[in-house]
């Protein structure tokens, strides 16, 4: 598996990856929703506010294929601390359970760190994301950008120190992520 930054020409293949993966794991409506969300984030977010990473499989006979993708978009705090939100995340169904997701997230986190990012957040399964350094974040320490339907899924980590220091005020997410129904 090879990890790298995406090429904007791959945006349709990436939308299909999210649609297929979430259709398999949830249902068709969820697949379409997440595929469209990934497409909108990639299409409408300023390149300074976006990192997209892919895992490519070169070993297959029918040429290379994108096996996984993760998207980070900026969270803006009044204090201007460099922070990103990891969402969405998908590893194609036939590639799951082999460490690809974890390795891709670790690749993304180290690239963000090299670019000066201090804090990274995500919203998802605490058991899964604890494998790559994320822990629960209380909203008394850092608020989420929108009201959470599952507060226990609000997760984060500092890339530069052991603990996340409290920050006053609510961060803003990018426009494509600013949808109450995904939180
Ligand atoms: C969740 C997902 C990204 C994981 O990718 P993956 O490549 O299969 O995961 P990895 O092989 O890197 O998993 C590493 C660890 O996480 C565990 N794990 C995998 N999927 C998990 C899940 N859905 N929930 C909890 N733990 C999970 C594995 O057991 C493994 O643990 P171990 O190292 O202790 O054995 C992938 O299964 C997926 O795309 N699922 C459908 C879409 C989805 O749920 N996306 C995440 C939304 S928050």
mmCIF file of C-alpha atoms and ligand atoms in Angstrom:
data_model
loop_
_atom_site.group_PDB
_atom_site.id
_atom_site.type_symbol
_atom_site.label_atom_id
_atom_site.label_comp_id
_atom_site.label_asym_id
_atom_site.label_seq_id
_atom_site.Cartn_x
_atom_site.Cartn_y
_atom_site.Cartn_z
ATOM 1 C CA UNK A 1 0.000 0.000 0.000
ATOM 2 C CA UNK A 2 1.282 3.471 -0.881
ATOM 3 C CA UNK A 3 0.158 6.571 1.026
ATOM 4 C CA UNK A 4 0.111 10.032 -0.510
ATOM 5 C CA UNK A 5 -1.733 13.302 -0.946
ATOM 6 C CA UNK A 6 -4.607 12.998 -3.425
ATOM 7 C CA UNK A 7 -4.544 14.279 -6.934
ATOM 8 C CA UNK A 8 -7.570 16.548 -7.623
ATOM 9 C CA UNK A 9 -8.225 14.475 -10.789
ATOM 10 C CA UNK A 10 -9.196 11.590 -8.476
ATOM 11 C CA UNK A 11 -12.160 13.378 -6.903
ATOM 12 C CA UNK A 12 -14.812 11.230 -8.680
ATOM 13 C CA UNK A 13 -13.028 7.980 -7.784
ATOM 14 C CA UNK A 14 -12.848 9.172 -4.166
ATOM 15 C CA UNK A 15 -16.569 10.032 -4.087
ATOM 16 C CA UNK A 16 -17.275 6.493 -5.355
ATOM 17 C CA UNK A 17 -15.045 4.979 -2.668
ATOM 18 C CA UNK A 18 -17.001 6.773 0.111
ATOM 19 C CA UNK A 19 -20.373 5.924 -1.482
ATOM 20 C CA UNK A 20 -19.538 2.215 -1.902
ATOM 21 C CA UNK A 21 -17.915 1.810 1.517
ATOM 22 C CA UNK A 22 -20.740 3.432 3.521
ATOM 23 C CA UNK A 23 -23.393 1.697 1.387
ATOM 24 C CA UNK A 24 -21.781 -1.616 2.387
ATOM 25 C CA UNK A 25 -21.351 -0.735 6.066
ATOM 26 C CA UNK A 26 -24.656 1.184 6.574
ATOM 27 C CA UNK A 27 -27.073 1.520 3.652
ATOM 28 C CA UNK A 28 -27.482 3.213 0.289
ATOM 29 C CA UNK A 29 -28.821 6.486 1.698
ATOM 30 C CA UNK A 30 -25.855 6.801 4.058
ATOM 31 C CA UNK A 31 -23.469 5.877 1.205
ATOM 32 C CA UNK A 32 -24.876 8.587 -1.042
ATOM 33 C CA UNK A 33 -24.809 11.127 1.788
ATOM 34 C CA UNK A 34 -21.158 10.482 2.710
ATOM 35 C CA UNK A 35 -20.065 10.299 -0.959
ATOM 36 C CA UNK A 36 -21.698 13.668 -1.608
ATOM 37 C CA UNK A 37 -20.209 15.126 1.562
ATOM 38 C CA UNK A 38 -16.681 14.030 0.594
ATOM 39 C CA UNK A 39 -17.190 15.462 -2.908
ATOM 40 C CA UNK A 40 -18.455 18.780 -1.573
ATOM 41 C CA UNK A 41 -15.590 19.145 0.926
ATOM 42 C CA UNK A 42 -13.007 18.488 -1.807
ATOM 43 C CA UNK A 43 -14.779 20.751 -4.303
ATOM 44 C CA UNK A 44 -15.592 23.783 -2.155
ATOM 45 C CA UNK A 45 -12.770 24.013 0.404
ATOM 46 C CA UNK A 46 -9.830 26.380 -0.076
ATOM 47 C CA UNK A 47 -6.633 24.370 -0.592
ATOM 48 C CA UNK A 48 -5.103 26.024 2.522
ATOM 49 C CA UNK A 49 -7.919 24.527 4.578
ATOM 50 C CA UNK A 50 -7.867 20.993 3.144
ATOM 51 C CA UNK A 51 -5.696 17.856 3.233
ATOM 52 C CA UNK A 52 -6.809 14.714 1.429
ATOM 53 C CA UNK A 53 -4.767 11.515 1.704
ATOM 54 C CA UNK A 54 -5.228 8.251 -0.174
ATOM 55 C CA UNK A 55 -3.960 4.696 0.169
ATOM 56 C CA UNK A 56 -3.206 3.098 -3.214
ATOM 57 C CA UNK A 57 -2.899 -0.564 -3.984
ATOM 58 C CA UNK A 58 -0.409 -1.216 -6.788
ATOM 59 C CA UNK A 59 -0.453 -4.969 -6.421
ATOM 60 C CA UNK A 60 -3.616 -5.708 -8.395
ATOM 61 C CA UNK A 61 -3.520 -6.915 -12.011
ATOM 62 C CA UNK A 62 -6.090 -4.380 -13.214
ATOM 63 C CA UNK A 63 -3.880 -1.423 -12.350
ATOM 64 C CA UNK A 64 -3.723 0.761 -9.281
ATOM 65 C CA UNK A 65 -6.797 1.430 -7.237
ATOM 66 C CA UNK A 66 -7.641 3.748 -4.314
ATOM 67 C CA UNK A 67 -8.209 1.500 -1.293
ATOM 68 C CA UNK A 68 -8.736 4.200 1.332
ATOM 69 C CA UNK A 69 -9.167 7.940 1.776
ATOM 70 C CA UNK A 70 -9.182 10.386 4.686
ATOM 71 C CA UNK A 71 -10.098 14.067 4.588
ATOM 72 C CA UNK A 72 -8.949 16.810 6.969
ATOM 73 C CA UNK A 73 -10.580 20.259 6.844
ATOM 74 C CA UNK A 74 -9.680 23.313 8.896
ATOM 75 C CA UNK A 75 -11.248 24.218 12.230
ATOM 76 C CA UNK A 76 -10.815 27.918 12.872
ATOM 77 C CA UNK A 77 -10.476 29.206 16.443
ATOM 78 C CA UNK A 78 -10.413 32.904 17.353
ATOM 79 C CA UNK A 79 -6.936 32.264 18.795
ATOM 80 C CA UNK A 80 -5.792 31.168 15.283
ATOM 81 C CA UNK A 81 -4.228 27.955 16.603
ATOM 82 C CA UNK A 82 -3.710 25.580 13.644
ATOM 83 C CA UNK A 83 -6.376 22.874 13.938
ATOM 84 C CA UNK A 84 -7.983 20.367 11.577
ATOM 85 C CA UNK A 85 -10.992 18.063 11.623
ATOM 86 C CA UNK A 86 -10.603 14.482 10.335
ATOM 87 C CA UNK A 87 -13.810 13.461 8.521
ATOM 88 C CA UNK A 88 -14.857 11.467 6.606
ATOM 89 C CA UNK A 89 -12.705 8.307 6.646
ATOM 90 C CA UNK A 90 -13.163 5.174 4.515
ATOM 91 C CA UNK A 91 -11.261 2.007 3.705
ATOM 92 C CA UNK A 92 -12.840 0.020 0.872
ATOM 93 C CA UNK A 93 -14.744 -3.009 2.184
ATOM 94 C CA UNK A 94 -12.420 -5.629 0.656
ATOM 95 C CA UNK A 95 -9.363 -3.907 2.173
ATOM 96 C CA UNK A 96 -10.694 -3.532 5.735
ATOM 97 C CA UNK A 97 -9.167 -5.092 8.835
ATOM 98 C CA UNK A 98 -5.562 -5.099 7.569
ATOM 99 C CA UNK A 99 -4.258 -1.969 9.241
ATOM 100 C CA UNK A 100 -4.734 0.295 6.199
ATOM 101 C CA UNK A 101 -6.993 2.763 8.003
ATOM 102 C CA UNK A 102 -4.615 3.172 10.923
ATOM 103 C CA UNK A 103 -1.541 3.499 8.705
ATOM 104 C CA UNK A 104 -3.260 6.093 6.501
ATOM 105 C CA UNK A 105 -4.393 8.151 9.517
ATOM 106 C CA UNK A 106 -0.863 8.034 10.978
ATOM 107 C CA UNK A 107 0.543 9.147 7.602
ATOM 108 C CA UNK A 108 -1.938 12.042 7.551
ATOM 109 C CA UNK A 109 -1.213 13.097 11.141
ATOM 110 C CA UNK A 110 2.551 13.198 10.591
ATOM 111 C CA UNK A 111 2.114 15.234 7.391
ATOM 112 C CA UNK A 112 -0.146 17.707 9.218
ATOM 113 C CA UNK A 113 2.360 17.961 12.051
ATOM 114 C CA UNK A 114 5.149 18.746 9.552
ATOM 115 C CA UNK A 115 2.879 21.510 8.206
ATOM 116 C CA UNK A 116 2.512 23.139 11.633
ATOM 117 C CA UNK A 117 -0.836 21.724 12.722
ATOM 118 C CA UNK A 118 -1.161 21.701 16.519
ATOM 119 C CA UNK A 119 -4.557 20.092 17.160
ATOM 120 C CA UNK A 120 -6.593 17.476 15.322
ATOM 121 C CA UNK A 121 -10.210 16.524 16.076
ATOM 122 C CA UNK A 122 -12.587 13.917 14.767
ATOM 123 C CA UNK A 123 -16.136 12.742 15.421
ATOM 124 C CA UNK A 124 -16.588 9.000 15.462
ATOM 125 C CA UNK A 125 -16.058 5.687 17.229
ATOM 126 C CA UNK A 126 -13.765 6.267 20.268
ATOM 127 C CA UNK A 127 -12.584 2.628 20.159
ATOM 128 C CA UNK A 128 -11.418 2.886 16.578
ATOM 129 C CA UNK A 129 -9.786 6.326 16.796
ATOM 130 C CA UNK A 130 -7.994 5.574 20.091
ATOM 131 C CA UNK A 131 -5.618 3.393 18.008
ATOM 132 C CA UNK A 132 -4.207 6.539 16.367
ATOM 133 C CA UNK A 133 -3.879 8.782 19.418
ATOM 134 C CA UNK A 134 -7.352 10.327 19.669
ATOM 135 C CA UNK A 135 -9.081 10.582 23.025
ATOM 136 C CA UNK A 136 -12.429 11.910 24.235
ATOM 137 C CA UNK A 137 -12.681 15.697 24.407
ATOM 138 C CA UNK A 138 -15.042 17.355 26.833
ATOM 139 C CA UNK A 139 -16.843 20.353 25.436
ATOM 140 C CA UNK A 140 -15.837 22.207 28.594
ATOM 141 C CA UNK A 141 -12.257 21.978 27.211
ATOM 142 C CA UNK A 142 -12.884 22.421 23.454
ATOM 143 C CA UNK A 143 -16.317 23.030 21.987
ATOM 144 C CA UNK A 144 -17.462 21.284 18.832
ATOM 145 C CA UNK A 145 -18.420 23.585 15.936
ATOM 146 C CA UNK A 146 -22.053 22.362 15.921
ATOM 147 C CA UNK A 147 -24.353 20.692 18.491
ATOM 148 C CA UNK A 148 -23.415 16.993 18.873
ATOM 149 C CA UNK A 149 -25.937 14.154 18.765
ATOM 150 C CA UNK A 150 -23.222 11.832 20.201
ATOM 151 C CA UNK A 151 -21.000 13.913 22.549
ATOM 152 C CA UNK A 152 -18.950 10.778 23.353
ATOM 153 C CA UNK A 153 -17.783 10.780 19.700
ATOM 154 C CA UNK A 154 -16.059 14.179 19.984
ATOM 155 C CA UNK A 155 -12.366 13.207 19.965
ATOM 156 C CA UNK A 156 -9.056 14.992 19.629
ATOM 157 C CA UNK A 157 -5.326 15.040 20.155
ATOM 158 C CA UNK A 158 -2.495 17.535 20.340
ATOM 159 C CA UNK A 159 0.337 16.897 17.859
ATOM 160 C CA UNK A 160 2.750 18.982 19.950
ATOM 161 C CA UNK A 161 2.055 18.209 23.606
ATOM 162 C CA UNK A 162 0.609 15.525 25.794
ATOM 163 C CA UNK A 163 -2.664 17.199 26.634
ATOM 164 C CA UNK A 164 -5.092 19.521 24.923
ATOM 165 C CA UNK A 165 -5.201 22.897 26.690
ATOM 166 C CA UNK A 166 -8.684 24.427 27.040
ATOM 167 C CA UNK A 167 -9.664 27.038 24.459
ATOM 168 C CA UNK A 168 -12.497 29.540 24.925
ATOM 169 C CA UNK A 169 -15.150 29.916 22.258
ATOM 170 C CA UNK A 170 -16.505 27.735 19.509
ATOM 171 C CA UNK A 171 -14.389 26.865 16.458
ATOM 172 C CA UNK A 172 -15.784 27.244 12.936
ATOM 173 C CA UNK A 173 -15.637 24.380 10.448
ATOM 174 C CA UNK A 174 -15.490 24.751 6.664
ATOM 175 C CA UNK A 175 -18.759 25.407 4.837
ATOM 176 C CA UNK A 176 -19.188 21.838 3.528
ATOM 177 C CA UNK A 177 -18.983 20.430 7.091
ATOM 178 C CA UNK A 178 -21.328 23.086 8.504
ATOM 179 C CA UNK A 179 -24.414 20.836 8.333
ATOM 180 C CA UNK A 180 -26.329 20.064 11.554
ATOM 181 C CA UNK A 181 -27.353 16.594 10.293
ATOM 182 C CA UNK A 182 -23.768 15.244 10.129
ATOM 183 C CA UNK A 183 -23.056 16.163 13.761
HETATM 184 C C1 LIG B 1 -13.472 2.160 10.094
HETATM 185 C C2 LIG B 1 -12.474 1.888 8.975
HETATM 186 C C3 LIG B 1 -12.002 3.206 8.384
HETATM 187 C C4 LIG B 1 -11.288 1.112 9.556
HETATM 188 O O1 LIG B 1 -10.315 0.902 8.551
HETATM 189 P P1 LIG B 1 -9.509 -0.496 8.524
HETATM 190 O O2 LIG B 1 -8.397 -0.368 7.549
HETATM 191 O O3 LIG B 1 -10.492 -1.593 8.345
HETATM 192 O O4 LIG B 1 -8.977 -0.513 10.023
HETATM 193 P P2 LIG B 1 -7.604 -1.056 10.558
HETATM 194 O O5 LIG B 1 -7.338 -2.390 9.929
HETATM 195 O O6 LIG B 1 -6.583 -0.014 10.424
HETATM 196 O O7 LIG B 1 -8.066 -1.252 12.058
HETATM 197 C C5 LIG B 1 -7.243 -1.121 13.067
HETATM 198 C C6 LIG B 1 -7.930 -1.469 14.352
HETATM 199 O O8 LIG B 1 -9.240 -0.911 14.478
HETATM 200 C C7 LIG B 1 -10.207 -1.940 14.721
HETATM 201 N N1 LIG B 1 -11.382 -1.585 13.957
HETATM 202 C C8 LIG B 1 -11.555 -1.651 12.618
HETATM 203 N N2 LIG B 1 -12.769 -1.185 12.286
HETATM 204 C C9 LIG B 1 -13.371 -0.807 13.426
HETATM 205 C C10 LIG B 1 -14.638 -0.243 13.725
HETATM 206 N N3 LIG B 1 -15.557 0.024 12.791
HETATM 207 N N4 LIG B 1 -14.913 0.029 15.018
HETATM 208 C C11 LIG B 1 -14.002 -0.224 15.993
HETATM 209 N N5 LIG B 1 -12.796 -0.752 15.758
HETATM 210 C C12 LIG B 1 -12.488 -1.051 14.495
HETATM 211 C C13 LIG B 1 -9.555 -3.197 14.253
HETATM 212 O O9 LIG B 1 -10.052 -4.298 14.989
HETATM 213 C C14 LIG B 1 -8.104 -2.939 14.570
HETATM 214 O O10 LIG B 1 -7.851 -3.143 15.932
HETATM 215 P P3 LIG B 1 -6.559 -3.961 16.452
HETATM 216 O O11 LIG B 1 -5.359 -3.301 15.829
HETATM 217 O O12 LIG B 1 -6.648 -3.808 17.944
HETATM 218 O O13 LIG B 1 -6.821 -5.340 15.944
HETATM 219 C C15 LIG B 1 -13.090 1.015 7.855
HETATM 220 O O14 LIG B 1 -13.460 -0.227 8.403
HETATM 221 C C16 LIG B 1 -14.296 1.639 7.188
HETATM 222 O O15 LIG B 1 -14.127 2.414 6.231
HETATM 223 N N6 LIG B 1 -15.518 1.317 7.640
HETATM 224 C C17 LIG B 1 -16.742 1.777 7.073
HETATM 225 C C18 LIG B 1 -16.894 3.270 7.119
HETATM 226 C C19 LIG B 1 -16.643 3.850 8.506
HETATM 227 O O16 LIG B 1 -17.206 3.369 9.491
HETATM 228 N N7 LIG B 1 -15.798 4.904 8.582
HETATM 229 C C20 LIG B 1 -15.444 5.554 9.810
HETATM 230 C C21 LIG B 1 -16.457 6.570 10.206
HETATM 231 S S1 LIG B 1 -16.101 7.301 11.788
#
